[in-house]
C-alpha atoms as one frame of an Amber mdcrd trajectory, in Angstrom:
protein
 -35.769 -45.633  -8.181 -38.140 -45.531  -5.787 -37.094 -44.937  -1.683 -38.607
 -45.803   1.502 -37.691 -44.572   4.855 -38.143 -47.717   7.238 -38.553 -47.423
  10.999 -37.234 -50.940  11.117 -40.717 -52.384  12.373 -43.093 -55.296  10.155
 -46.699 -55.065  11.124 -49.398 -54.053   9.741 -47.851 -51.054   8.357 -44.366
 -50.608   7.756 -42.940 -47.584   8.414 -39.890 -45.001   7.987 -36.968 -45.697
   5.862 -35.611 -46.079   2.538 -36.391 -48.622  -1.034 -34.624 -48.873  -4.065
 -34.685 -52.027  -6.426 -30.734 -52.755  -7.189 -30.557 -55.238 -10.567 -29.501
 -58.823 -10.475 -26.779 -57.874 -12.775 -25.341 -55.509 -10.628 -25.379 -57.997
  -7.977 -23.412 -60.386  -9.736 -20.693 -57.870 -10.536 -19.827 -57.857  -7.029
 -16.558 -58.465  -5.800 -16.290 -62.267  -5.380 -16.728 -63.732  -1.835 -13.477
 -64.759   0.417 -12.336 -68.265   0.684 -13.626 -68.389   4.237 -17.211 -67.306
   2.749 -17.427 -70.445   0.905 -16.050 -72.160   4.172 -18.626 -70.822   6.471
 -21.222 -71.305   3.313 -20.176 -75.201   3.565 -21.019 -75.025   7.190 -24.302
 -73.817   6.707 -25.084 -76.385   4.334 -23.659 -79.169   7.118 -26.000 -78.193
   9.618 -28.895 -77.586   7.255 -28.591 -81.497   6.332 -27.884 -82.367   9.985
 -31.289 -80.829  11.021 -32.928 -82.379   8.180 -32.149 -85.837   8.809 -31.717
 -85.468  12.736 -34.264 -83.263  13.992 -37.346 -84.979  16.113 -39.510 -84.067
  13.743 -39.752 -83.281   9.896 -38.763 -80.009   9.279 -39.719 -77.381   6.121
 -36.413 -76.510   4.362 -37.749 -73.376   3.105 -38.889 -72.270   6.516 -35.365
 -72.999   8.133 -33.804 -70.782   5.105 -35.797 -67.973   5.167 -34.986 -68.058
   9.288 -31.255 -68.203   8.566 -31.868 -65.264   5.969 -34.120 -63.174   8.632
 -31.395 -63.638  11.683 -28.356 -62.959   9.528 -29.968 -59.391   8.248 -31.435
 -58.543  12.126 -28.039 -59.573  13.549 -27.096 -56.138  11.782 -29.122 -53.545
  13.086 -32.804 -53.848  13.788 -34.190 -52.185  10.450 -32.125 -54.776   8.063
 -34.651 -57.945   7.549 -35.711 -60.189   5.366 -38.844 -60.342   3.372 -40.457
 -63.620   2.224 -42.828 -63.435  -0.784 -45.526 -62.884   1.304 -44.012 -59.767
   3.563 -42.671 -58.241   0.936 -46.339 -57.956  -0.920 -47.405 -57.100   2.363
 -45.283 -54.408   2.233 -45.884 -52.915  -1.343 -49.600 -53.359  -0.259 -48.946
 -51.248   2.925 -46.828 -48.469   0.974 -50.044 -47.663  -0.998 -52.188 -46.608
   1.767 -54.992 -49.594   2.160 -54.226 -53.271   3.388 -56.283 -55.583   5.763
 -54.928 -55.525   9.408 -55.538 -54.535  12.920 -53.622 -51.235  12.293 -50.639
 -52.100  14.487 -46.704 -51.234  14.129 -44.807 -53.266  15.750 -40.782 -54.698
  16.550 -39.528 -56.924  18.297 -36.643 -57.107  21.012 -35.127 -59.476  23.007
 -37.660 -61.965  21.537 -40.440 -60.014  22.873 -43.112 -58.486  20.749 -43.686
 -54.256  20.965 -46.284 -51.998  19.899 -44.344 -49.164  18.610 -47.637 -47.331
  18.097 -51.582 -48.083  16.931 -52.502 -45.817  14.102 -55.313 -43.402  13.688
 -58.960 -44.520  13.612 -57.847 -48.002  13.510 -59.034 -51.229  15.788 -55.589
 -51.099  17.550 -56.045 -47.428  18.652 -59.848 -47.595  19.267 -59.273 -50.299
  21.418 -56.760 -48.048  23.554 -53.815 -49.934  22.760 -50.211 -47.921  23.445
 -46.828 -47.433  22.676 -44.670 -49.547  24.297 -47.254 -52.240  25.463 -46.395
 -55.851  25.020 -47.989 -59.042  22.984 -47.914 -61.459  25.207 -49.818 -64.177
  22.915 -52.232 -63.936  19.907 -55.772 -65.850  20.359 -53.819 -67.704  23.497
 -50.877 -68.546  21.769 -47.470 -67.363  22.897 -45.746 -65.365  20.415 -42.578
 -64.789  23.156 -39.505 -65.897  21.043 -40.754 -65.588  17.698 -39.421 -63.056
  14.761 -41.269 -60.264  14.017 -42.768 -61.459  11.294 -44.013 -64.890  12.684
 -45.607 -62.814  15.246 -47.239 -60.421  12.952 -48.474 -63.926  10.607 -50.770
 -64.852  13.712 -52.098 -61.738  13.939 -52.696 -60.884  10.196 -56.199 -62.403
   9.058 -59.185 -62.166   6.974 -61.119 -58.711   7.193 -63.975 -59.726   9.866
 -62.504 -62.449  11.732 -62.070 -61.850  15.368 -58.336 -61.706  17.147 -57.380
 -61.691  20.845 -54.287 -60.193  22.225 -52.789 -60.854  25.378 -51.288 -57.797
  26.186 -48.726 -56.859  29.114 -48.616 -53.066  29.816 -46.253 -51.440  32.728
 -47.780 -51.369  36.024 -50.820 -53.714  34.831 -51.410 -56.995  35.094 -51.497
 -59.091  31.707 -54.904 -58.664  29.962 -56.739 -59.894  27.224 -57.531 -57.096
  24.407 -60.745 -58.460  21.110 -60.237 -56.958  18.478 -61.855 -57.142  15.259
 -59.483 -57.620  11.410 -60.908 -54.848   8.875 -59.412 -53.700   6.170 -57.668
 -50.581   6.714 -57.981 -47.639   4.574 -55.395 -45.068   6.011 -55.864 -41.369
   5.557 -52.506 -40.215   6.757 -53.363 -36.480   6.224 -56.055 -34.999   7.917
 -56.849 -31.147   8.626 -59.161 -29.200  11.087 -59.388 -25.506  12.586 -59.662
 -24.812  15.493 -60.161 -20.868  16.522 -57.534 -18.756  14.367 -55.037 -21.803
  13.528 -55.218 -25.119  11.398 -54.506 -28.064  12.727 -52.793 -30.690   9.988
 -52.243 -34.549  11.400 -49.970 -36.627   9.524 -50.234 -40.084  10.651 -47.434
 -41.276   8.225 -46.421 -41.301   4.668 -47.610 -43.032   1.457 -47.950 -42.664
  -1.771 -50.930 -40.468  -1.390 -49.858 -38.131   1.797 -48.334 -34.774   0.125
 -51.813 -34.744  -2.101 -54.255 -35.205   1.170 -51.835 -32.551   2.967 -52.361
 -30.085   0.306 -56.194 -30.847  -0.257 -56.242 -30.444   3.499 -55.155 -27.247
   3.724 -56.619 -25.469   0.965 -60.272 -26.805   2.444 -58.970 -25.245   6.095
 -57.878 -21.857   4.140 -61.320 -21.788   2.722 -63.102 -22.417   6.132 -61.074
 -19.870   7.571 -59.515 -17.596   5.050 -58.008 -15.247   7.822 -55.708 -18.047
   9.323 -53.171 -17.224  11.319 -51.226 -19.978  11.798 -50.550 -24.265  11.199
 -49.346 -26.731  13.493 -48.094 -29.854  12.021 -48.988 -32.731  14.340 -46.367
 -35.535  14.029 -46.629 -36.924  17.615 -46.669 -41.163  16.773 -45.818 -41.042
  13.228 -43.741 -43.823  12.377 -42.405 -42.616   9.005 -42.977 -43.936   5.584
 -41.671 -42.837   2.051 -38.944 -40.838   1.633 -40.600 -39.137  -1.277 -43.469
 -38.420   0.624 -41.349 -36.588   3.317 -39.393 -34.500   0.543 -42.828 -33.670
  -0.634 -44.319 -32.545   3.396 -41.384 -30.424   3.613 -41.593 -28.934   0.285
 -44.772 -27.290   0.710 -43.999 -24.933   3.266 -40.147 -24.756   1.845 -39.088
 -22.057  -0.590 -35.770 -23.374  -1.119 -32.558 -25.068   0.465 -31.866 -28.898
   0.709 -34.404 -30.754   2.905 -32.419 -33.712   3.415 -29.419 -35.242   2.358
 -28.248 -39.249   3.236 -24.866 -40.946   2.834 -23.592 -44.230   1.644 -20.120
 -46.109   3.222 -18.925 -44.069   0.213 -17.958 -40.564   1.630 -18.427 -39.830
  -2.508 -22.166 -41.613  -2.144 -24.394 -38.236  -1.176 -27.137 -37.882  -2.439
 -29.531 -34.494  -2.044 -32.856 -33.635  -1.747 -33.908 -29.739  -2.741 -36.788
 -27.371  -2.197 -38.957 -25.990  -4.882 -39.931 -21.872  -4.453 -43.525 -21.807
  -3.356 -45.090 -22.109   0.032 -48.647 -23.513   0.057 -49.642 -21.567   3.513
 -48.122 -17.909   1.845 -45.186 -17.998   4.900 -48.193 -18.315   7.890 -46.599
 -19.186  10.993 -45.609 -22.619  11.980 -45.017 -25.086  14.682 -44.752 -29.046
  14.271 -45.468 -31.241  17.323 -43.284 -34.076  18.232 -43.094 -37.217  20.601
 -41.061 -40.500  21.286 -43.244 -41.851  18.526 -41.667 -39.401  15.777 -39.615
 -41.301  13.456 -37.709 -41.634  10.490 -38.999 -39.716   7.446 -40.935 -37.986
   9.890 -37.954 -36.707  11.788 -36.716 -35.753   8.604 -39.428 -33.012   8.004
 -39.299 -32.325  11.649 -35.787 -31.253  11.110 -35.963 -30.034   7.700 -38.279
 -27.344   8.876 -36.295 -26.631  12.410 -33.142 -26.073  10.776 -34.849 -23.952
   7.746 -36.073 -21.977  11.360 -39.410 -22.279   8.876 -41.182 -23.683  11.990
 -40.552 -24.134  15.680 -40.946 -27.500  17.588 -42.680 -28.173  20.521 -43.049
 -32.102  22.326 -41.112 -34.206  23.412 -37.586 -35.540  21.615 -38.034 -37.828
  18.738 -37.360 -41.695  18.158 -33.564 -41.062  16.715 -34.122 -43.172  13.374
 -31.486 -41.676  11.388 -30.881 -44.527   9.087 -31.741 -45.847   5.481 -32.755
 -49.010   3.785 -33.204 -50.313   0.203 -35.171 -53.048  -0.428 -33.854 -55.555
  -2.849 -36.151 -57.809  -4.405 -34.721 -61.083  -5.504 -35.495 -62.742  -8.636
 -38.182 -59.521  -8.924 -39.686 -60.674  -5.910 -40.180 -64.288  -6.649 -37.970
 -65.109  -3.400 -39.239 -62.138  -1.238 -36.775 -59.119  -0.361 -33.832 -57.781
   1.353 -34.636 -55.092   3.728 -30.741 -53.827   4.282 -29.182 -50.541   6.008
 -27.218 -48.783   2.842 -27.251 -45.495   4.280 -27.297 -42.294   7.049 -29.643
 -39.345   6.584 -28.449 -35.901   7.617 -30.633 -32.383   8.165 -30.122 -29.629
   6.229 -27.474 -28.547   9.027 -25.707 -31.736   8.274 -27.171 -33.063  11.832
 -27.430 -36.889  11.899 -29.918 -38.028  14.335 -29.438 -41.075  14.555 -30.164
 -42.555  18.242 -30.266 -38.570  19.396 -33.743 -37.630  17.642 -34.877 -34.368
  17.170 -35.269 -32.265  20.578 -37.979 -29.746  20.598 -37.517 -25.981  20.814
 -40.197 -26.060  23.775 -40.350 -29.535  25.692 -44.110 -30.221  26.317 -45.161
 -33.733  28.096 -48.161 -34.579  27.046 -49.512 -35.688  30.337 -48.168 -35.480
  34.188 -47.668 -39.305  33.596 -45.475 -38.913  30.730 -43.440 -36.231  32.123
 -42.851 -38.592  34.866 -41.504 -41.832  32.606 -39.349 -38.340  31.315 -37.916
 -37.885  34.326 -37.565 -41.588  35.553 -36.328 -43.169  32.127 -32.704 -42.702
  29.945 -34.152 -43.161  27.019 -37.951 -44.645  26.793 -38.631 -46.462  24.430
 -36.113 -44.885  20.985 -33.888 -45.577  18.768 -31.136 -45.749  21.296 -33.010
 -47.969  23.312 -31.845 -51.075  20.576 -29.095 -53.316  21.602 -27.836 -53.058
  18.029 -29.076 -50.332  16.737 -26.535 -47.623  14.875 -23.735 -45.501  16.441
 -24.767 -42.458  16.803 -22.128 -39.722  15.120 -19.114 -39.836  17.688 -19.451
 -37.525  20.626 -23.098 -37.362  20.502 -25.823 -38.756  22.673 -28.959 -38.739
  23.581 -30.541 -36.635  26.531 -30.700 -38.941  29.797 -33.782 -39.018  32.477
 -34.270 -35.585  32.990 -37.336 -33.256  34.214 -39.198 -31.965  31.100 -39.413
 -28.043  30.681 -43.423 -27.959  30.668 -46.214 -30.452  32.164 -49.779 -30.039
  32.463 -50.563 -27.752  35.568 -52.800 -29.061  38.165 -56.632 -28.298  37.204
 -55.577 -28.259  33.091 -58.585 -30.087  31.555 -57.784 -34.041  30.735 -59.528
 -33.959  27.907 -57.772 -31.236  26.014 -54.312 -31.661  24.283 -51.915 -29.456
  26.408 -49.081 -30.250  23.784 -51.063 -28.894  21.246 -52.641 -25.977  23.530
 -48.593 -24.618  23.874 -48.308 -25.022  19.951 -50.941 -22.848  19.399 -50.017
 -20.052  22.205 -46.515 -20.356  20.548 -48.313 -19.024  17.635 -50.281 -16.416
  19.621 -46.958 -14.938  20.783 -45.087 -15.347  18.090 -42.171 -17.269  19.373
 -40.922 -20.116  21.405 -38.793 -17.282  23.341 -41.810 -14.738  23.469 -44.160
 -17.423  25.116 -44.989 -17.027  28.703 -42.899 -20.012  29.987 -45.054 -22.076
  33.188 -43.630 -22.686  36.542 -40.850 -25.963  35.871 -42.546 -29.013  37.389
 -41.056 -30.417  40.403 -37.910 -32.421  40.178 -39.725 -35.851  40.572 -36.919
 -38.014  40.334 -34.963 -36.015  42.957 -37.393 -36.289  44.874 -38.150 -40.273
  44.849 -34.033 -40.660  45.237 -34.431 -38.318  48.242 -37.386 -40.502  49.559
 -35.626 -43.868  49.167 -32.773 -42.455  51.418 -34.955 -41.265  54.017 -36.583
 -44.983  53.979 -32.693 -46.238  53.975 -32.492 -44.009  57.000 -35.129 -45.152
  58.813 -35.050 -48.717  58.424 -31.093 -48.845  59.258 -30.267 -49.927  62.593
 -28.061 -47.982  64.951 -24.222 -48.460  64.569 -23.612 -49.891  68.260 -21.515
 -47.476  70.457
C-alpha cells in the first residue's frame, strides 16, 4: 500500500501525512452500526428533504452531501477531510510532482482562509506571499466562511488565466496581490555549494524527491570533491510521502528504525528501517528547521537528531505528528476519505505531535521573527488548531520565549543568517563547540516593562 504523510492542508499541493487504499470488502466487514446510528442517519435524511423542499432557493443534493461528508471528517481533527472526485485527482495529480496552480498550501480555520506557505519558484512565492497571511477574497469574491476546498476551487484555474487575491497580512492593511495560473512543475530537491559545504533544499516530498536528492548530491560531490560538510534545508517544507521521507533519511542512515507510527491498536506498529550505506561517506551534517517544518519532514528532521547523525539548527517545527489514509470509495468514483488512523513516533519513541521538533541551536531567521518568538505561544503550529491532536500527556509545546540567536545589528539582510550558523556549526564541529553570540535582549520583558511605566504615568494620584 502506498502512504502519504498529510499536513492536513488542500491547495495546490497537499502536503505531509499518510495514504493507504483500504478495500470495500473490508469495509463491509465492519462491526455493524448502533441503533442510534441509524437514528441519527434518519435525521440526516429529515433535514436533507426539509432543505430540499423548503430552502429559498433550489439546492444541489450532491453539493449538500459532500458538505455534510467534509464537516463530519474536519469536526475530527483538521487533517481528516473529505475528497470529492475532483480533489481527490487533484491530489494524486499533486503527489506526482507537476499540477496546474498558483503554488499555494493552504488551511483553513475559524472559516478563514491561511497560507501555510508558497512553494519554491512558484507565482505564490515570487509574488512575496507568506506564511500565515490571509485570503481575504479571490478575484473580489469573499472566500470568508467557505471550506477549504471551496476556497481553493476559486482559486484553481486554467494555466494562463489571471487571479487576484485579496490578501490580509499582520500589521498591513488588506491588499490586492495578481497573480498569474501556470502549471507547476515542482523540483522538490535542489543542491548548490557554497565555499567548503553543500547546500541540499528539499521543498517537500513526491514521488520523485529521494532520486533528485541523490542526483543532487553526487553533481555537488563532483563540483567539489573535497566537501566538508551538508546542510539539509527544510525551513517551509510542508511534508509529503511517507515513502519519500523513509527514503531522505535513508541516505545518510546506516541503520536503526527511522520512524515508527501507531494505530488505536497498541498491537498496530508498524516500522520503518535503515539500509547500511551513507550517500555523503559520514560528512558532517546539520538540517535547518522553521515553523513551516512539517509532517514527513519532521520525521527526517527527527530521524536524523535522534540517530545524533546530524544536528539541528532553526527554529521549532510545526508539531504534525499524525497520520492519514486515504480511502477511495467505489475506487474513486465518489472521491476519498482523508481520515486520522494513526501517531508517528522518532526513533526515540518521541511523538511530536503539537510539540515539533526543537532545534539543537535556535536561530531566528530575522530580528522580526525572533520578535513574533518572543511575543507569540505558539505562532502559527500544530498546536495552534482548536482541534487538533493531544499531544502525549505531560508534554507541551515551548511558550513565547526569547530565541537563543538573532541576527546581530549590521549582519547583511540579504544573506541567510540561519543558514550562515549551519555552516559555522560545521566549521567547528559542533553545536556545543560553536562560538555562541551575545542572547538578544529580552523584548517581551521589555514591552511588559514599558506598558507599566505608561500604566504609571497615565494613573492619577490616589487622593490623600
Amino acid at each position: 500500500m502506498k502512504k502519504y504523510l498529510l499536513i492536513g492542508v488542500s491547495a495546490f499541493v497537499l502536503g505531509a501525512g499518510s495514504m493507504a487504499y483500504v478495500s470495500q470488502h473490508a469495509l463491509a466487514a465492519a462491526t455493524p452500526p448502533k441503533a442510534n446510528t441509524y437514528r441519527m442517519l434518519g435525521l440526516f435524511g429529515d433535514v436533507l428533504d426539509i432543505v430540499e423542499r423548503q430552502y429559498v432557493t433550489p439546492v444541489d443534493d450532491t453539493k449538500l452531501i459532500h458538505a455534510a461528508l467534509d464537516g463530519m471528517l474536519t469536526s475530527l481533527d483538521p487533517h481528516s477531510n473529505y475528497l470529492d472526485p475532483e480533489g481527490f485527482d487533484d491530489m494524486r495529480d499533486q503527489t506526482r510532482g507537476e499540477y496546474g496552480g498558483l503554488g499555494l498550501e493552504v488551511t483553513t480555520e475559524d472559516g478563514v482562509v491561511k497560507i501555510i506557505s508558497p512553494i519554491d519558484d512558484t507565482p505564490a512565492s515570487r509574488a512575496g506571499l507568506k506564511p500565515g497571511d490571509f485570503i481575504n477574497a479571490v478575484n473580489g469574491d469573499s472566500v470568508l466562511g467557505l471550506s477549504v476546498n471551496d476556497a481553493v476551487k476559486q482559486m484553481r484555474g486554467k494555466p494562463g488565466e489571471a487571479v487576484t487575491l485579496t490578501i490580509a497580512r499582520e500589521k498591513s492593511d488588506p491588499f490586492d496581490v495578481k497573480l498569474m495560473r501556470e502549471v507547476i512543475k515542482q523540483k522538490t530537491a535542489v543542491g548548490k555549494v557554497d565555499g567548503d559545504y553543500g547546500v541540499l533544499r528539499l521543498s517537500g516530498f513526491d514521488e520523485k524527491t529521494t532520486d533528485e536528492a541523490t542526483q543532487a548530491i553526487n553533481d555537488m560531490k563532483a563540483k567539489n570533491p573535497h566537501m566538508k560538510g551538508l546542510v539539509l534545508d527544510l525551513r517551509r517544507n510542508p511534508g509529503g510521502l511517507l515513502d519519500q521521507a523513509v527514503g531522505i533519511s535513508d541516505l545518510f542512515l546506516e541503520s536503526g528504525e527511522i520512524v515508527s507510527q501507531r494505530g488505536r491498536d497498541p498491537h498496530d506498529v508498524e516500522r520503518y528501517n535503515a539500509r547500511p550505506g551513507d550517500i555523503t561517506g559520514g560528512l558532517p551534517m546539520v538540517v535547518l528547521i522553521d515553523s513551516g517544518t512539517a509532517s514527513a519532514a519532521e520525521i527526517v528532521a527527527g530521524a536524523l537528531q535522534d540517530h545524533k547523525r546530524a544536528a539541528v539548527v532553526g527554529l521549532t517545527s510545526f508539531g504534525k505528528g499524525s497520520v492519514q489514509t486515504v480511502i477511495p470509495l467505489r475506487g474513486g468514483l465518489d472521491g476519498a476519505l482523508k481520515l486520522t488512523t494513526a501517531r508517528y513516533y522518532t526513533p526515540s519513541g518521541r511523538s511530536i505531535q503539537k510539540t515539533g521538533i526543537e532545534p539543537d541551536l535556535e536561530v531566528a531567521a530575522t530580528r522580526e521573527e525572533a520578535q513574533e518568538v518572543a511575543n507569540r505561544a505558539f505562532g502559527f503550529s500544530e498546536a495552534s488548531f482548536k482541534n487538533a491532536l493531544n499531544a502525549d500527556e505531560g508534554k507541551t509545546r515551548k511558550g513565547a520565549h526569547t530565541p537563543a540567536e538573532e541576527p546581530p545589528e549590521g549582519f547583511d539582510a540579504k544573506k541567510d543568517f540561519q543558514l550562515t550558523r549551519a555552516e559555522d556549526v560545521l566549521k567547528y564541529g559542533s553545536v556545543a563547540a560553536t562560538p555562541k553570540l551575545p542572547v538578544p535582549t529580552a523584548r517581551l520583558a521589555s514591552i511588559l516593562a514599558k506598558s507599566k511605566v505608561a500604566e504609571v504615568k497615565t494613573a492619577k494620584p490616589e487622593p490623600k
